[in-house]
mmCIF file of N, CA, C and O in Angstrom:
data_model
loop_
_atom_site.group_PDB
_atom_site.id
_atom_site.type_symbol
_atom_site.label_atom_id
_atom_site.label_comp_id
_atom_site.label_asym_id
_atom_site.label_seq_id
_atom_site.Cartn_x
_atom_site.Cartn_y
_atom_site.Cartn_z
ATOM 1 N N MET A 11 -30.683 17.221 55.954
ATOM 2 C CA MET A 11 -31.214 18.268 54.970
ATOM 3 C C MET A 11 -30.189 18.580 54.147
ATOM 4 O O MET A 11 -28.681 19.334 54.550
ATOM 5 N N THR A 12 -30.102 18.879 53.095
ATOM 6 C CA THR A 12 -29.422 19.166 52.186
ATOM 7 C C THR A 12 -29.017 21.205 51.868
ATOM 8 O O THR A 12 -30.022 21.646 52.151
ATOM 9 N N ASP A 13 -28.135 21.524 51.672
ATOM 10 C CA ASP A 13 -27.436 22.729 51.899
ATOM 11 C C ASP A 13 -28.472 23.953 50.899
ATOM 12 O O ASP A 13 -28.640 23.207 49.422
ATOM 13 N N PRO A 14 -29.190 24.346 51.094
ATOM 14 C CA PRO A 14 -30.086 25.342 50.068
ATOM 15 C C PRO A 14 -29.217 25.657 48.618
ATOM 16 O O PRO A 14 -29.522 25.661 48.047
ATOM 17 N N VAL A 15 -28.047 26.228 49.099
ATOM 18 C CA VAL A 15 -27.115 26.614 48.070
ATOM 19 C C VAL A 15 -27.305 25.583 47.222
ATOM 20 O O VAL A 15 -27.197 25.459 45.882
ATOM 21 N N GLN A 16 -26.382 24.305 47.699
ATOM 22 C CA GLN A 16 -26.370 23.124 46.626
ATOM 23 C C GLN A 16 -27.820 22.547 45.836
ATOM 24 O O GLN A 16 -27.612 22.633 44.492
ATOM 25 N N LEU A 17 -28.883 22.928 46.610
ATOM 26 C CA LEU A 17 -30.280 22.615 46.051
ATOM 27 C C LEU A 17 -30.492 23.446 44.856
ATOM 28 O O LEU A 17 -31.073 23.069 43.632
ATOM 29 N N LEU A 18 -30.076 25.087 44.850
ATOM 30 C CA LEU A 18 -30.041 26.125 43.689
ATOM 31 C C LEU A 18 -29.453 25.549 43.109
ATOM 32 O O LEU A 18 -29.788 25.509 41.381
ATOM 33 N N GLN A 19 -28.241 25.141 43.086
ATOM 34 C CA GLN A 19 -26.970 24.768 42.086
ATOM 35 C C GLN A 19 -27.383 23.329 41.351
ATOM 36 O O GLN A 19 -27.606 23.264 39.905
ATOM 37 N N GLN A 20 -28.330 22.418 41.799
ATOM 38 C CA GLN A 20 -29.205 21.103 41.104
ATOM 39 C C GLN A 20 -30.091 21.859 40.505
ATOM 40 O O GLN A 20 -30.208 21.366 39.342
ATOM 41 N N VAL A 21 -30.929 22.784 41.111
ATOM 42 C CA VAL A 21 -32.104 22.891 40.343
ATOM 43 C C VAL A 21 -31.801 24.303 38.832
ATOM 44 O O VAL A 21 -31.879 23.545 37.959
ATOM 45 N N ALA A 22 -30.594 24.423 39.256
ATOM 46 C CA ALA A 22 -30.061 25.416 37.967
ATOM 47 C C ALA A 22 -29.536 24.913 37.103
ATOM 48 O O ALA A 22 -29.997 25.121 36.000
ATOM 49 N N ALA A 23 -28.935 23.729 37.392
ATOM 50 C CA ALA A 23 -28.490 23.124 36.101
ATOM 51 C C ALA A 23 -29.457 21.935 35.337
ATOM 52 O O ALA A 23 -29.029 22.051 34.006
ATOM 53 N N GLN A 24 -30.496 22.034 36.582
ATOM 54 C CA GLN A 24 -31.546 21.079 35.455
ATOM 55 C C GLN A 24 -32.233 22.326 34.868
ATOM 56 O O GLN A 24 -32.539 22.021 33.494
ATOM 57 N N LEU A 25 -32.522 23.228 35.096
ATOM 58 C CA LEU A 25 -33.471 24.606 34.225
ATOM 59 C C LEU A 25 -32.512 24.521 32.903
ATOM 60 O O LEU A 25 -33.022 24.657 31.853
ATOM 61 N N GLN A 26 -31.093 24.725 33.065
ATOM 62 C CA GLN A 26 -29.938 25.146 32.133
ATOM 63 C C GLN A 26 -30.381 23.773 30.736
ATOM 64 O O GLN A 26 -30.337 24.029 30.037
ATOM 65 N N ARG A 27 -30.207 22.645 31.222
ATOM 66 C CA ARG A 27 -30.297 20.950 30.666
ATOM 67 C C ARG A 27 -31.879 21.861 29.871
ATOM 68 O O ARG A 27 -31.974 21.008 28.521
ATOM 69 N N GLU A 28 -32.319 22.113 30.715
ATOM 70 C CA GLU A 28 -33.847 22.506 29.794
ATOM 71 C C GLU A 28 -34.000 23.519 28.640
ATOM 72 O O GLU A 28 -35.173 24.074 28.115
ATOM 73 N N GLY A 29 -32.802 24.013 28.657
ATOM 74 C CA GLY A 29 -32.884 25.733 28.039
ATOM 75 C C GLY A 29 -33.719 26.835 28.513
ATOM 76 O O GLY A 29 -34.057 27.868 27.832
ATOM 77 N N LYS A 30 -33.523 26.761 30.025
ATOM 78 C CA LYS A 30 -34.359 27.874 30.768
ATOM 79 C C LYS A 30 -33.203 28.675 31.620
ATOM 80 O O LYS A 30 -32.129 28.058 31.836
ATOM 81 N N THR A 31 -33.358 29.647 31.544
ATOM 82 C CA THR A 31 -32.654 30.936 32.334
ATOM 83 C C THR A 31 -32.838 30.531 33.739
ATOM 84 O O THR A 31 -33.959 31.299 34.520
ATOM 85 N N PRO A 32 -31.992 30.342 34.831
ATOM 86 C CA PRO A 32 -32.707 30.311 36.126
ATOM 87 C C PRO A 32 -33.026 31.867 36.837
ATOM 88 O O PRO A 32 -32.246 32.372 36.475
ATOM 89 N N SER A 33 -34.084 31.483 37.309
ATOM 90 C CA SER A 33 -34.560 32.918 38.417
ATOM 91 C C SER A 33 -35.222 32.547 39.729
ATOM 92 O O SER A 33 -35.967 31.505 39.618
ATOM 93 N N LEU A 34 -35.584 33.533 40.179
ATOM 94 C CA LEU A 34 -35.644 33.109 41.450
ATOM 95 C C LEU A 34 -37.468 32.616 41.122
ATOM 96 O O LEU A 34 -37.426 31.475 42.435
ATOM 97 N N ALA A 35 -37.863 32.876 40.195
ATOM 98 C CA ALA A 35 -39.704 32.630 40.156
ATOM 99 C C ALA A 35 -39.378 31.113 40.144
ATOM 100 O O ALA A 35 -40.196 30.513 40.352
ATOM 101 N N LEU A 36 -38.790 30.550 38.897
ATOM 102 C CA LEU A 36 -38.385 29.726 38.820
ATOM 103 C C LEU A 36 -37.762 28.341 40.027
ATOM 104 O O LEU A 36 -38.459 27.408 40.114
ATOM 105 N N PHE A 37 -36.707 28.893 40.540
ATOM 106 C CA PHE A 37 -36.478 28.385 41.593
ATOM 107 C C PHE A 37 -37.612 28.124 42.920
ATOM 108 O O PHE A 37 -38.249 27.222 43.442
ATOM 109 N N ARG A 38 -38.338 29.303 42.770
ATOM 110 C CA ARG A 38 -39.435 28.799 43.860
ATOM 111 C C ARG A 38 -40.318 28.406 43.399
ATOM 112 O O ARG A 38 -40.966 27.272 44.394
ATOM 113 N N ALA A 39 -40.796 28.079 42.606
ATOM 114 C CA ALA A 39 -41.406 26.824 41.941
ATOM 115 C C ALA A 39 -40.897 25.260 41.930
ATOM 116 O O ALA A 39 -41.767 24.595 42.265
ATOM 117 N N ARG A 40 -39.987 25.225 41.603
ATOM 118 C CA ARG A 40 -39.071 24.130 41.613
ATOM 119 C C ARG A 40 -38.967 23.595 43.151
ATOM 120 O O ARG A 40 -38.939 22.425 43.479
ATOM 121 N N LEU A 41 -38.737 24.553 44.074
ATOM 122 C CA LEU A 41 -38.075 24.009 45.461
ATOM 123 C C LEU A 41 -39.367 24.620 46.279
ATOM 124 O O LEU A 41 -39.118 24.532 47.626
ATOM 125 N N ALA A 42 -40.946 24.687 46.030
ATOM 126 C CA ALA A 42 -41.849 25.160 47.135
ATOM 127 C C ALA A 42 -41.822 24.002 48.037
ATOM 128 O O ALA A 42 -42.021 22.636 47.707
ATOM 129 N N GLY A 43 -42.084 23.952 49.057
ATOM 130 C CA GLY A 43 -42.041 23.360 50.433
ATOM 131 C C GLY A 43 -41.108 22.860 50.657
ATOM 132 O O GLY A 43 -40.456 22.375 51.818
ATOM 133 N N ARG A 44 -39.788 22.844 49.747
ATOM 134 C CA ARG A 44 -38.083 22.374 50.390
ATOM 135 C C ARG A 44 -37.593 23.217 50.770
ATOM 136 O O ARG A 44 -36.619 22.546 51.900
ATOM 137 N N ILE A 45 -37.644 24.299 50.911
ATOM 138 C CA ILE A 45 -36.923 25.267 51.614
ATOM 139 C C ILE A 45 -38.035 26.597 51.895
ATOM 140 O O ILE A 45 -38.888 27.402 50.944
ATOM 141 N N ALA A 46 -37.594 27.258 53.157
ATOM 142 C CA ALA A 46 -38.239 28.180 53.751
ATOM 143 C C ALA A 46 -38.251 29.456 52.892
ATOM 144 O O ALA A 46 -37.081 29.819 52.307
ATOM 145 N N PRO A 47 -39.284 30.240 52.836
ATOM 146 C CA PRO A 47 -39.053 31.290 51.452
ATOM 147 C C PRO A 47 -37.542 32.319 51.619
ATOM 148 O O PRO A 47 -37.279 32.669 51.152
ATOM 149 N N GLN A 48 -37.176 32.751 53.160
ATOM 150 C CA GLN A 48 -36.411 33.571 53.883
ATOM 151 C C GLN A 48 -35.352 32.604 53.368
ATOM 152 O O GLN A 48 -34.093 33.228 52.822
ATOM 153 N N GLN A 49 -35.079 30.988 53.607
ATOM 154 C CA GLN A 49 -33.678 30.634 53.303
ATOM 155 C C GLN A 49 -33.781 30.740 51.714
ATOM 156 O O GLN A 49 -32.589 30.791 51.166
ATOM 157 N N LEU A 50 -34.671 30.377 51.038
ATOM 158 C CA LEU A 50 -34.786 30.410 49.463
ATOM 159 C C LEU A 50 -33.914 31.483 48.473
ATOM 160 O O LEU A 50 -33.304 31.616 48.171
ATOM 161 N N PHE A 51 -34.672 32.756 49.435
ATOM 162 C CA PHE A 51 -34.151 33.918 49.170
ATOM 163 C C PHE A 51 -32.694 34.438 49.117
ATOM 164 O O PHE A 51 -32.074 34.635 48.547
ATOM 165 N N ALA A 52 -32.433 33.952 50.219
ATOM 166 C CA ALA A 52 -30.852 34.256 50.780
ATOM 167 C C ALA A 52 -30.051 33.151 50.033
ATOM 168 O O ALA A 52 -28.899 33.717 49.640
ATOM 169 N N ALA A 53 -30.423 31.966 49.919
ATOM 170 C CA ALA A 53 -29.416 31.576 48.895
ATOM 171 C C ALA A 53 -29.543 32.041 47.679
ATOM 172 O O ALA A 53 -28.544 31.488 46.981
ATOM 173 N N TYR A 54 -30.496 32.698 47.215
ATOM 174 C CA TYR A 54 -30.703 33.021 45.773
ATOM 175 C C TYR A 54 -29.946 33.932 45.453
ATOM 176 O O TYR A 54 -29.175 33.960 44.704
ATOM 177 N N GLN A 55 -29.456 34.630 46.545
ATOM 178 C CA GLN A 55 -28.588 35.849 46.656
ATOM 179 C C GLN A 55 -27.175 35.184 46.401
ATOM 180 O O GLN A 55 -26.557 36.184 45.913
ATOM 181 N N GLN A 56 -26.902 34.519 46.990
ATOM 182 C CA GLN A 56 -25.597 33.946 47.489
ATOM 183 C C GLN A 56 -25.197 33.246 46.031
ATOM 184 O O GLN A 56 -24.290 33.386 45.548
ATOM 185 N N TRP A 57 -26.071 32.395 45.705
ATOM 186 C CA TRP A 57 -25.839 31.953 44.268
ATOM 187 C C TRP A 57 -25.756 32.950 43.101
ATOM 188 O O TRP A 57 -25.260 32.853 42.516
ATOM 189 N N ARG A 58 -26.645 33.812 42.815
ATOM 190 C CA ARG A 58 -26.518 34.813 41.760
ATOM 191 C C ARG A 58 -25.160 35.322 42.213
ATOM 192 O O ARG A 58 -25.153 35.815 40.811
ATOM 193 N N ASN A 59 -24.593 36.044 43.419
ATOM 194 C CA ASN A 59 -23.273 36.358 43.277
ATOM 195 C C ASN A 59 -22.153 35.592 42.561
ATOM 196 O O ASN A 59 -20.944 35.764 42.144
ATOM 197 N N ASN A 60 -22.228 34.029 42.741
ATOM 198 C CA ASN A 60 -21.459 33.302 42.627
ATOM 199 C C ASN A 60 -22.307 32.089 41.769
ATOM 200 O O ASN A 60 -22.042 31.219 42.058
ATOM 201 N N PRO A 61 -22.655 32.472 40.880
ATOM 202 C CA PRO A 61 -23.642 31.097 39.752
ATOM 203 C C PRO A 61 -22.650 30.160 39.498
ATOM 204 O O PRO A 61 -22.024 29.885 38.736
ATOM 205 N N VAL A 62 -22.815 28.911 40.319
ATOM 206 C CA VAL A 62 -22.251 27.786 39.644
ATOM 207 C C VAL A 62 -23.544 26.799 39.539
ATOM 208 O O VAL A 62 -24.473 26.349 40.083
ATOM 209 N N PHE A 63 -23.036 26.415 38.348
ATOM 210 C CA PHE A 63 -24.337 25.112 37.955
ATOM 211 C C PHE A 63 -23.512 23.575 38.281
ATOM 212 O O PHE A 63 -22.613 23.197 37.924
ATOM 213 N N ASP A 64 -24.512 23.200 39.126
ATOM 214 C CA ASP A 64 -24.183 21.508 39.864
ATOM 215 C C ASP A 64 -24.470 20.515 38.465
ATOM 216 O O ASP A 64 -25.680 19.920 38.379
ATOM 217 N N ASP A 65 -23.397 20.177 37.372
ATOM 218 C CA ASP A 65 -23.907 19.483 36.670
ATOM 219 C C ASP A 65 -23.225 18.502 36.366
ATOM 220 O O ASP A 65 -22.077 18.078 36.492
ATOM 221 N N THR A 66 -24.036 17.122 36.940
ATOM 222 C CA THR A 66 -23.745 15.825 37.059
ATOM 223 C C THR A 66 -23.205 14.984 35.955
ATOM 224 O O THR A 66 -22.756 13.933 36.231
ATOM 225 N N THR A 67 -23.814 15.488 35.057
ATOM 226 C CA THR A 67 -23.565 14.680 33.334
ATOM 227 C C THR A 67 -22.140 15.158 32.798
ATOM 228 O O THR A 67 -22.496 16.402 32.558
ATOM 229 N N PRO A 68 -21.239 14.258 32.851
ATOM 230 C CA PRO A 68 -20.211 14.356 32.253
ATOM 231 C C PRO A 68 -20.354 14.795 30.764
ATOM 232 O O PRO A 68 -21.081 14.380 30.159
ATOM 233 N N GLY A 69 -19.461 15.480 30.298
ATOM 234 C CA GLY A 69 -19.169 15.703 28.487
ATOM 235 C C GLY A 69 -20.742 16.966 28.159
ATOM 236 O O GLY A 69 -20.992 16.731 27.389
ATOM 237 N N SER A 70 -21.318 17.541 29.337
ATOM 238 C CA SER A 70 -22.445 18.265 28.732
ATOM 239 C C SER A 70 -21.906 19.588 28.311
ATOM 240 O O SER A 70 -22.367 20.686 27.811
ATOM 241 N N GLU A 71 -20.483 20.201 28.774
ATOM 242 C CA GLU A 71 -19.991 21.721 27.869
ATOM 243 C C GLU A 71 -19.896 21.183 26.630
ATOM 244 O O GLU A 71 -19.809 20.511 26.054
ATOM 245 N N THR A 72 -20.700 22.271 25.745
ATOM 246 C CA THR A 72 -20.511 22.768 24.471
ATOM 247 C C THR A 72 -19.308 23.329 24.329
ATOM 248 O O THR A 72 -18.978 24.407 24.129
ATOM 249 N N VAL A 73 -18.679 22.764 22.856
ATOM 250 C CA VAL A 73 -17.477 23.071 22.442
ATOM 251 C C VAL A 73 -17.863 24.021 21.280
ATOM 252 O O VAL A 73 -18.407 23.079 20.293
ATOM 253 N N PRO A 74 -17.942 25.295 20.939
ATOM 254 C CA PRO A 74 -18.198 25.829 19.509
ATOM 255 C C PRO A 74 -17.575 24.871 18.204
ATOM 256 O O PRO A 74 -16.251 24.939 18.585
ATOM 257 N N THR A 75 -18.468 24.738 17.041
ATOM 258 C CA THR A 75 -17.766 24.159 16.055
ATOM 259 C C THR A 75 -17.094 25.209 15.448
ATOM 260 O O THR A 75 -17.662 26.265 15.505
ATOM 261 N N PRO A 76 -16.445 24.858 14.435
ATOM 262 C CA PRO A 76 -15.486 26.101 13.282
ATOM 263 C C PRO A 76 -16.484 26.623 12.804
ATOM 264 O O PRO A 76 -16.415 27.868 12.907
ATOM 265 N N ALA A 77 -17.326 25.896 11.870
ATOM 266 C CA ALA A 77 -18.619 26.598 11.476
ATOM 267 C C ALA A 77 -19.243 27.753 12.699
ATOM 268 O O ALA A 77 -19.613 29.204 12.101
ATOM 269 N N THR A 78 -19.531 27.433 13.419
ATOM 270 C CA THR A 78 -20.298 28.580 14.424
ATOM 271 C C THR A 78 -19.379 29.756 14.621
ATOM 272 O O THR A 78 -19.858 30.793 15.026
ATOM 273 N N VAL A 79 -18.162 29.362 14.730
ATOM 274 C CA VAL A 79 -16.928 30.459 15.057
ATOM 275 C C VAL A 79 -17.077 30.950 14.089
ATOM 276 O O VAL A 79 -16.789 32.400 14.241
ATOM 277 N N GLU A 80 -16.614 30.929 12.590
ATOM 278 C CA GLU A 80 -16.594 31.720 11.635
ATOM 279 C C GLU A 80 -17.873 31.857 11.301
ATOM 280 O O GLU A 80 -17.908 33.154 10.773
ATOM 281 N N HIS A 81 -19.140 31.837 11.580
ATOM 282 C CA HIS A 81 -20.596 32.561 11.552
ATOM 283 C C HIS A 81 -20.200 33.474 12.298
ATOM 284 O O HIS A 81 -21.051 34.914 12.203
ATOM 285 N N ALA A 82 -19.865 33.523 13.559
ATOM 286 C CA ALA A 82 -20.176 34.672 14.207
ATOM 287 C C ALA A 82 -18.693 35.701 14.433
ATOM 288 O O ALA A 82 -19.236 36.751 14.213
ATOM 289 N N ASP A 83 -17.510 35.155 13.776
ATOM 290 C CA ASP A 83 -16.749 36.407 12.662
ATOM 291 C C ASP A 83 -17.522 36.946 11.965
ATOM 292 O O ASP A 83 -17.130 38.366 11.671
ATOM 293 N N THR A 84 -18.096 36.289 11.078
ATOM 294 C CA THR A 84 -18.691 36.865 9.723
ATOM 295 C C THR A 84 -19.592 37.929 10.407
ATOM 296 O O THR A 84 -19.784 38.950 9.764
ATOM 297 N N THR A 85 -20.422 37.693 11.460
ATOM 298 C CA THR A 85 -21.803 38.533 11.992
ATOM 299 C C THR A 85 -20.961 39.593 12.332
ATOM 300 O O THR A 85 -21.174 40.758 12.374
ATOM 301 N N LEU A 86 -19.694 39.369 13.127
ATOM 302 C CA LEU A 86 -18.751 40.597 13.859
ATOM 303 C C LEU A 86 -18.211 41.602 13.062
ATOM 304 O O LEU A 86 -18.198 42.734 12.906
ATOM 305 N N ALA A 87 -17.849 40.742 11.645
ATOM 306 C CA ALA A 87 -16.906 41.489 10.903
ATOM 307 C C ALA A 87 -18.534 42.547 10.212
ATOM 308 O O ALA A 87 -18.046 43.909 9.756
ATOM 309 N N GLN A 88 -19.350 41.877 10.003
ATOM 310 C CA GLN A 88 -20.144 42.584 9.072
ATOM 311 C C GLN A 88 -20.479 44.164 9.852
ATOM 312 O O GLN A 88 -21.431 45.041 9.942
ATOM 313 N N THR A 89 -21.015 43.783 11.124
ATOM 314 C CA THR A 89 -21.330 44.622 12.448
ATOM 315 C C THR A 89 -20.543 46.039 12.186
ATOM 316 O O THR A 89 -20.827 47.108 12.272
ATOM 317 N N LEU A 90 -19.061 45.353 12.587
ATOM 318 C CA LEU A 90 -17.638 46.560 12.446
ATOM 319 C C LEU A 90 -17.918 47.256 11.602
ATOM 320 O O LEU A 90 -17.799 48.627 11.165
ATOM 321 N N ALA A 91 -18.271 46.614 10.247
ATOM 322 C CA ALA A 91 -18.185 47.653 9.051
ATOM 323 C C ALA A 91 -19.265 48.154 8.968
ATOM 324 O O ALA A 91 -19.314 49.359 8.589
ATOM 325 N N ARG A 92 -20.550 47.805 9.567
ATOM 326 C CA ARG A 92 -21.637 49.052 9.573
ATOM 327 C C ARG A 92 -21.617 50.050 10.461
ATOM 328 O O ARG A 92 -21.958 50.960 10.107
ATOM 329 N N ILE A 93 -20.917 49.662 11.324
ATOM 330 C CA ILE A 93 -20.492 50.565 12.350
ATOM 331 C C ILE A 93 -19.339 51.664 11.680
ATOM 332 O O ILE A 93 -19.850 53.290 11.830
ATOM 333 N N GLU A 94 -18.384 51.264 11.341
ATOM 334 C CA GLU A 94 -17.240 52.498 10.571
ATOM 335 C C GLU A 94 -18.212 52.845 9.387
ATOM 336 O O GLU A 94 -17.497 54.107 9.141
ATOM 337 N N ALA A 95 -18.796 52.559 8.556
ATOM 338 C CA ALA A 95 -19.806 53.555 7.358
ATOM 339 C C ALA A 95 -20.500 54.393 8.245
ATOM 340 O O ALA A 95 -20.521 55.632 7.956
ATOM 341 N N LYS A 96 -21.106 54.058 9.424
ATOM 342 C CA LYS A 96 -22.017 55.185 10.377
ATOM 343 C C LYS A 96 -20.929 56.439 10.776
ATOM 344 O O LYS A 96 -21.091 57.693 10.282
ATOM 345 N N LEU A 97 -19.951 55.897 10.971
ATOM 346 C CA LEU A 97 -18.732 56.627 11.239
ATOM 347 C C LEU A 97 -18.420 57.460 11.071
ATOM 348 O O LEU A 97 -18.363 58.834 10.803
ATOM 349 N N ASP A 98 -18.235 57.015 9.739
ATOM 350 C CA ASP A 98 -17.798 58.097 8.143
ATOM 351 C C ASP A 98 -18.499 58.870 7.996
ATOM 352 O O ASP A 98 -17.984 60.104 7.757
ATOM 353 N N LEU A 99 -19.845 58.306 7.495
ATOM 354 C CA LEU A 99 -21.251 59.459 7.422
ATOM 355 C C LEU A 99 -20.786 60.628 8.750
ATOM 356 O O LEU A 99 -20.681 61.673 8.128
ATOM 357 N N LEU A 100 -21.045 59.959 9.794
ATOM 358 C CA LEU A 100 -21.583 61.243 11.023
ATOM 359 C C LEU A 100 -19.545 62.532 10.484
ATOM 360 O O LEU A 100 -20.163 63.413 11.129
ATOM 361 N N LEU A 101 -18.457 61.669 10.542
ATOM 362 C CA LEU A 101 -17.444 62.525 10.112
ATOM 363 C C LEU A 101 -17.533 63.666 9.019
ATOM 364 O O LEU A 101 -17.284 64.319 9.460
ATOM 365 N N SER A 102 -18.153 62.938 8.317
ATOM 366 C CA SER A 102 -18.124 63.905 6.657
ATOM 367 C C SER A 102 -19.048 64.860 6.807
ATOM 368 O O SER A 102 -19.227 65.668 6.584
ATOM 369 N N LYS A 103 -20.071 64.347 7.796
ATOM 370 C CA LYS A 103 -21.170 65.621 8.259
ATOM 371 C C LYS A 103 -20.521 66.700 9.337
ATOM 372 O O LYS A 103 -20.986 68.080 8.730
ATOM 373 N N LEU A 104 -19.812 66.118 10.025
ATOM 374 C CA LEU A 104 -19.679 66.984 11.096
ATOM 375 C C LEU A 104 -18.075 68.016 10.171
ATOM 376 O O LEU A 104 -17.434 69.501 10.660
ATOM 377 N N ASP A 105 -17.382 67.624 9.497
ATOM 378 C CA ASP A 105 -16.732 68.258 8.305
ATOM 379 C C ASP A 105 -17.287 69.443 7.438
ATOM 380 O O ASP A 105 -16.842 70.360 7.321
ATOM 381 N N LYS A 106 -18.668 69.564 6.989
ATOM 382 C CA LYS A 106 -19.271 70.292 6.503
ATOM 383 C C LYS A 106 -19.513 71.856 6.906
ATOM 384 O O LYS A 106 -19.617 71.781 8.250
#
């Protein structure tokens, strides 16, 4: 029998490829009948403390494209400017 944590890693990788966030409920649904509930919960706690995705597909890591990085920088700069404007407003109100 395969180690329960390894099964969770495999299922977590599969869920991630499907665009889903791994959770105990999804693990329970996918592994029903394959692992006893007590083993599933113990393995889930262990996996949650050290989430490792057993991704067997090579090259599945996504590298951010320059356009994505630039968009994130622009969004961050806009957020920072908005926060600075609010801070300036609050400081001016405190000075009154």
